[in-house]
PDB file of C-alpha atoms in Angstrom:
ATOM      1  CA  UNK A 434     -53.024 -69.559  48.280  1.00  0.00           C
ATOM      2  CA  UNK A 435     -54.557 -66.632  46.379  1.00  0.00           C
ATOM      3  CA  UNK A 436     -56.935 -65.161  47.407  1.00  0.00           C
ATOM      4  CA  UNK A 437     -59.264 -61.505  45.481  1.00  0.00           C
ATOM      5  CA  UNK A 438     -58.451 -58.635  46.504  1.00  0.00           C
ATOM      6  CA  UNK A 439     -61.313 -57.410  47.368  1.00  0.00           C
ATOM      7  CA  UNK A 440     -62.218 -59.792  49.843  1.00  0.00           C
ATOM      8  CA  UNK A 441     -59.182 -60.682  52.014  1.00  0.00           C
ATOM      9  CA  UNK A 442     -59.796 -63.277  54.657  1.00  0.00           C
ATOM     10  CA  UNK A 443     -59.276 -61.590  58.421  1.00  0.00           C
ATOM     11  CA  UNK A 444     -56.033 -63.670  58.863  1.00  0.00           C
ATOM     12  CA  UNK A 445     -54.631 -62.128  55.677  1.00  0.00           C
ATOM     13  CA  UNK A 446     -55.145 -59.035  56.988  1.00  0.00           C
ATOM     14  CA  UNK A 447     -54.545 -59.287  60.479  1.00  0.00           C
ATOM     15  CA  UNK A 448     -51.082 -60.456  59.186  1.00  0.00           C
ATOM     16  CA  UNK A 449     -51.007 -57.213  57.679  1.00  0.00           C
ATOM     17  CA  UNK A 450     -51.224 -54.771  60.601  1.00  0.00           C
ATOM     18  CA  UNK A 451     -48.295 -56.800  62.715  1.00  0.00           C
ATOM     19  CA  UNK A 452     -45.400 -55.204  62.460  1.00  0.00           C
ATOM     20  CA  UNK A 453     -42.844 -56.972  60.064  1.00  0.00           C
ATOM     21  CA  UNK A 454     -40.282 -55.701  57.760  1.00  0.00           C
ATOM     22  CA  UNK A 455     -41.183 -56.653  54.242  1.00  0.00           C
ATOM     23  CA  UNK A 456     -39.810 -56.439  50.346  1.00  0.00           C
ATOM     24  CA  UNK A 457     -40.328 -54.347  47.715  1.00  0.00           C
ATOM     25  CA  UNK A 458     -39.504 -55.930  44.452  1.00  0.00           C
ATOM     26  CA  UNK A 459     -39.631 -53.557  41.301  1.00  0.00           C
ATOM     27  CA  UNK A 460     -38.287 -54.180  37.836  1.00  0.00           C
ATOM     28  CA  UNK A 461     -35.167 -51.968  36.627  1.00  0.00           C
ATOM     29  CA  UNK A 462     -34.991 -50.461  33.249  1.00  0.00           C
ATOM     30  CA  UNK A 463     -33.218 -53.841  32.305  1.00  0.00           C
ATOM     31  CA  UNK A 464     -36.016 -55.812  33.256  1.00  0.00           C
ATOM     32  CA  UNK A 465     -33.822 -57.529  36.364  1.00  0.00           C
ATOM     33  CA  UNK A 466     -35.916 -57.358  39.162  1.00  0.00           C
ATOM     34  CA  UNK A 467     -34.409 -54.722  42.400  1.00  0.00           C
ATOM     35  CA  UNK A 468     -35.221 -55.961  45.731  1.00  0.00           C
ATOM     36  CA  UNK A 469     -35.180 -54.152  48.641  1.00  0.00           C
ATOM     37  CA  UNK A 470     -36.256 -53.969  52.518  1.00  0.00           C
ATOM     38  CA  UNK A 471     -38.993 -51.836  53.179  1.00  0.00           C
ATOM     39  CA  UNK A 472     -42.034 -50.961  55.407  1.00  0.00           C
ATOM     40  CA  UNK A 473     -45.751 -51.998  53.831  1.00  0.00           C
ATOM     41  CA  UNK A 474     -48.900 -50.397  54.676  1.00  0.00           C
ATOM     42  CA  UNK A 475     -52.235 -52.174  53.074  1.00  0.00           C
ATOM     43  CA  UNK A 476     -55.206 -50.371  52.687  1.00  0.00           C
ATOM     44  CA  UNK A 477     -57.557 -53.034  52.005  1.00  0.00           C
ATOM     45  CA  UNK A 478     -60.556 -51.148  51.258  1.00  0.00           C
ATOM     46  CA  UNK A 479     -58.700 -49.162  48.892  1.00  0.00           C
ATOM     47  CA  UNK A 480     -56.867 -52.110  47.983  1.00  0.00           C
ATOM     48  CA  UNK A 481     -53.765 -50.019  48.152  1.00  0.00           C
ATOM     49  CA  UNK A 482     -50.695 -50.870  49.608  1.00  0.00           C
ATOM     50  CA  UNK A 483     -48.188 -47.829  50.291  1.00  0.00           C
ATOM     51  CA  UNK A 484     -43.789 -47.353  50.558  1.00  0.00           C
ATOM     52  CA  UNK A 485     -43.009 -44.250  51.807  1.00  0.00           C
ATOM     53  CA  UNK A 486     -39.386 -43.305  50.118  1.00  0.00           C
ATOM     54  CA  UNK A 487     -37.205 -40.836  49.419  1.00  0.00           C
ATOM     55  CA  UNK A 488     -37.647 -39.571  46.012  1.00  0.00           C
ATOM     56  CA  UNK A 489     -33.786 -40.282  44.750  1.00  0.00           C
ATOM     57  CA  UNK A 490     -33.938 -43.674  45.960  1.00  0.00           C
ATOM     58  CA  UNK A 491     -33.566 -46.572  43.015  1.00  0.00           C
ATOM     59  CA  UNK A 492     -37.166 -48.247  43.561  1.00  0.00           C
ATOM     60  CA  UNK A 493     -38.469 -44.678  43.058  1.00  0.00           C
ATOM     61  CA  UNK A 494     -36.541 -44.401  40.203  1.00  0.00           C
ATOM     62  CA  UNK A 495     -37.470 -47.688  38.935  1.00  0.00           C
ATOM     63  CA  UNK A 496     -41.030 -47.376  39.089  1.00  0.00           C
ATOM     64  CA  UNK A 497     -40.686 -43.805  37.377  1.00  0.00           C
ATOM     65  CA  UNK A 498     -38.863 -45.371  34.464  1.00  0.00           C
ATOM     66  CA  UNK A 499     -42.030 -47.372  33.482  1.00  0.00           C
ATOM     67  CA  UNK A 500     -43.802 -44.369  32.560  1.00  0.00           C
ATOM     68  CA  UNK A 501     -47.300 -42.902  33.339  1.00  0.00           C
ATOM     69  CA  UNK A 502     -48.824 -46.594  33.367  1.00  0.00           C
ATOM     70  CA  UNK A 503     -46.793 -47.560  36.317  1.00  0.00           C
ATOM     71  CA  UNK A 504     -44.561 -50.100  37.362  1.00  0.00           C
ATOM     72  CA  UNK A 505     -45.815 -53.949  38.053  1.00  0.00           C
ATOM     73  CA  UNK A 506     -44.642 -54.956  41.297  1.00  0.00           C
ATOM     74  CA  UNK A 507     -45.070 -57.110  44.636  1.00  0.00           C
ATOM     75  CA  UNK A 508     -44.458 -56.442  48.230  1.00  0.00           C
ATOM     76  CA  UNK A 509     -44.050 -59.387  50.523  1.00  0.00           C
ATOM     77  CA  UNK A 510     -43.344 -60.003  54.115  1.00  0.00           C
ATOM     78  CA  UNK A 511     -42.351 -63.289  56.080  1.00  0.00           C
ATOM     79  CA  UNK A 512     -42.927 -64.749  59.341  1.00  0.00           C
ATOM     80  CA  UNK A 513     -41.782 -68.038  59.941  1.00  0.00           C
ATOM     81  CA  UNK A 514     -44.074 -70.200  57.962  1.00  0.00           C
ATOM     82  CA  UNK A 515     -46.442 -67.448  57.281  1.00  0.00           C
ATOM     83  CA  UNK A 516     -46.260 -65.269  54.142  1.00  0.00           C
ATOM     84  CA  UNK A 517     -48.260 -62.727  52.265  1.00  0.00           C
ATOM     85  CA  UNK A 518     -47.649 -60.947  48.882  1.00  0.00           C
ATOM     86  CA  UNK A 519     -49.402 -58.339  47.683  1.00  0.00           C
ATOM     87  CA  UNK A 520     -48.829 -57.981  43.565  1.00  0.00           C
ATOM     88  CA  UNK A 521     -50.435 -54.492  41.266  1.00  0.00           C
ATOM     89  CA  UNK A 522     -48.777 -51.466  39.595  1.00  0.00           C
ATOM     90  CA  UNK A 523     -47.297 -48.656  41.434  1.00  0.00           C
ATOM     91  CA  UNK A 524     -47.092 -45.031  40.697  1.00  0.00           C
ATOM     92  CA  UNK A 525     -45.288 -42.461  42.525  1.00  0.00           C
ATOM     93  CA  UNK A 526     -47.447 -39.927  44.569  1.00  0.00           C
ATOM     94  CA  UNK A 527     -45.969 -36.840  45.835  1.00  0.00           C
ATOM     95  CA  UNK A 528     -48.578 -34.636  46.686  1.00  0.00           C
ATOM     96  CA  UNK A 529     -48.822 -33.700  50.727  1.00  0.00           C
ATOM     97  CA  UNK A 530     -51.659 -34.983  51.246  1.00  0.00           C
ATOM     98  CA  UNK A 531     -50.535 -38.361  49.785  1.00  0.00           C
ATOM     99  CA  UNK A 532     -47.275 -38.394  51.747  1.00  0.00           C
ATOM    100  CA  UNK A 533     -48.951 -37.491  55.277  1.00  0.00           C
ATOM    101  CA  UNK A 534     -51.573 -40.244  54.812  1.00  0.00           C
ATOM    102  CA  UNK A 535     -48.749 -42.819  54.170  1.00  0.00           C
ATOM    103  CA  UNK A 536     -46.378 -41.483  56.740  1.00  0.00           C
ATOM    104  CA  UNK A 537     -49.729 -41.622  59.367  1.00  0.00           C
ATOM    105  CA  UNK A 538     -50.144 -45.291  58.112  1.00  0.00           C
ATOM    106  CA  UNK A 539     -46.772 -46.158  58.668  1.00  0.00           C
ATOM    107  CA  UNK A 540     -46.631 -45.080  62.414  1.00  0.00           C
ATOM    108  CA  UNK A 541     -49.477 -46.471  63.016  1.00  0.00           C
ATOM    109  CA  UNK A 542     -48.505 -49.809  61.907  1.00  0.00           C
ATOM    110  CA  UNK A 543     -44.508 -49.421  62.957  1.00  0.00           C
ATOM    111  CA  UNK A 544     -44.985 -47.870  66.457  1.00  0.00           C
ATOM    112  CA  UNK A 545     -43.007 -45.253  64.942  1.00  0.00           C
ATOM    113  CA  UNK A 546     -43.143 -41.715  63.304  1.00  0.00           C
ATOM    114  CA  UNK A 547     -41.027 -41.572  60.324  1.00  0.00           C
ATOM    115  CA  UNK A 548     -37.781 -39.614  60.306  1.00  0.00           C
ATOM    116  CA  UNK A 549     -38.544 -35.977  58.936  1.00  0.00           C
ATOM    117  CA  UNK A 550     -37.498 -36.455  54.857  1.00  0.00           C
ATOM    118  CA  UNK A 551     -38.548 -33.207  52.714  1.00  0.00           C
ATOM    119  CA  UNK A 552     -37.842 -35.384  49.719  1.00  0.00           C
ATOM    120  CA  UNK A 553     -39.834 -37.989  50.575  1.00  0.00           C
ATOM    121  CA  UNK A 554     -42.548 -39.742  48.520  1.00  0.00           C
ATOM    122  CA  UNK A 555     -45.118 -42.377  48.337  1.00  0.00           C
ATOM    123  CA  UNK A 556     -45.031 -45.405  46.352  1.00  0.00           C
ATOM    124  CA  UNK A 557     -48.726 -46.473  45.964  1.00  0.00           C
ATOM    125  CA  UNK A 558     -49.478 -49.760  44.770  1.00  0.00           C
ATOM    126  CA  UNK A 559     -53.262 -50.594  43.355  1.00  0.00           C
ATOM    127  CA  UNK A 560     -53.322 -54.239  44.335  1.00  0.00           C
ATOM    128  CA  UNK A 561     -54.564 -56.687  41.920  1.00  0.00           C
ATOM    129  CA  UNK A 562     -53.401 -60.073  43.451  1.00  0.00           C
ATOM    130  CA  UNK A 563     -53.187 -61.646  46.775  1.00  0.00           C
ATOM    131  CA  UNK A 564     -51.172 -64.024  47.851  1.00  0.00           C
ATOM    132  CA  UNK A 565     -49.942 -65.852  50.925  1.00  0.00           C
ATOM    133  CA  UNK A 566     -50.015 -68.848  53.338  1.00  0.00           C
ATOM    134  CA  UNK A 567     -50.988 -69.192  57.181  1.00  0.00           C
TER     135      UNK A 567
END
């Protein structure tokens, strides 16, 4: 199912605020796709999905390497049967502001304040497609 991102159905985003570990998928200078295991936070009226990361980490790197236009890429999380991707280009954000409102987003949807990283960064996605099923 796809669905616009601008009007997500309340099961879509319900699925959303659980907590679940979920993948980031970004494309390497080569064009091979990098995979990782992250933590998502969607911002649906923003349509903005955020990775908080630590600025030498590859998927940083990655998304850096595509230049000022950003980085297409999809975050995805799985529950049994249920599934939800969330597709747009990122860009990195490191401005305070930007990393506190990610890291608040992330406790609040982890149970958990992030470990203490003065080189972390936010990986901000502008969602453009939604996807997912149940």
């Amino acid at each position: 199912m796809t669905t616009e991102p601008q009007d997500p159905d309340a099961a879509h985003l319900a699925f959303w605020s659980e907590r679940h570990l979920c993948t980031l998928t970004t494309p390497r200078p080569d064009g091979s796709p990098h995979v990782v295991p992250v933590g998502v936070t969607y911002d649906p009226e923003r349509r903005l999905a955020r990775v908080i990361a630590d600025k030498a980490s590859r998927k940083v790197r990655n998304v850096l390497a595509a230049g000022p236009e950003g980085a297409r890429v999809a975050v995805c999380q799985v529950d049994g049967r249920r599934w939800a991707t969330l597709e747009g280009r990122a860009r990195v954000r490191t401005k305070p502001e930007e990393v506190g409102e990610a890291e608040r987003r992330y406790a609040e949807r982890y149970g958990r304040t992030p470990r203490v990283n003065p080189g972390r960064v936010v990986i901000e996605i502008e969602v453009g497609r939604v996807m997912g099923h149940g």
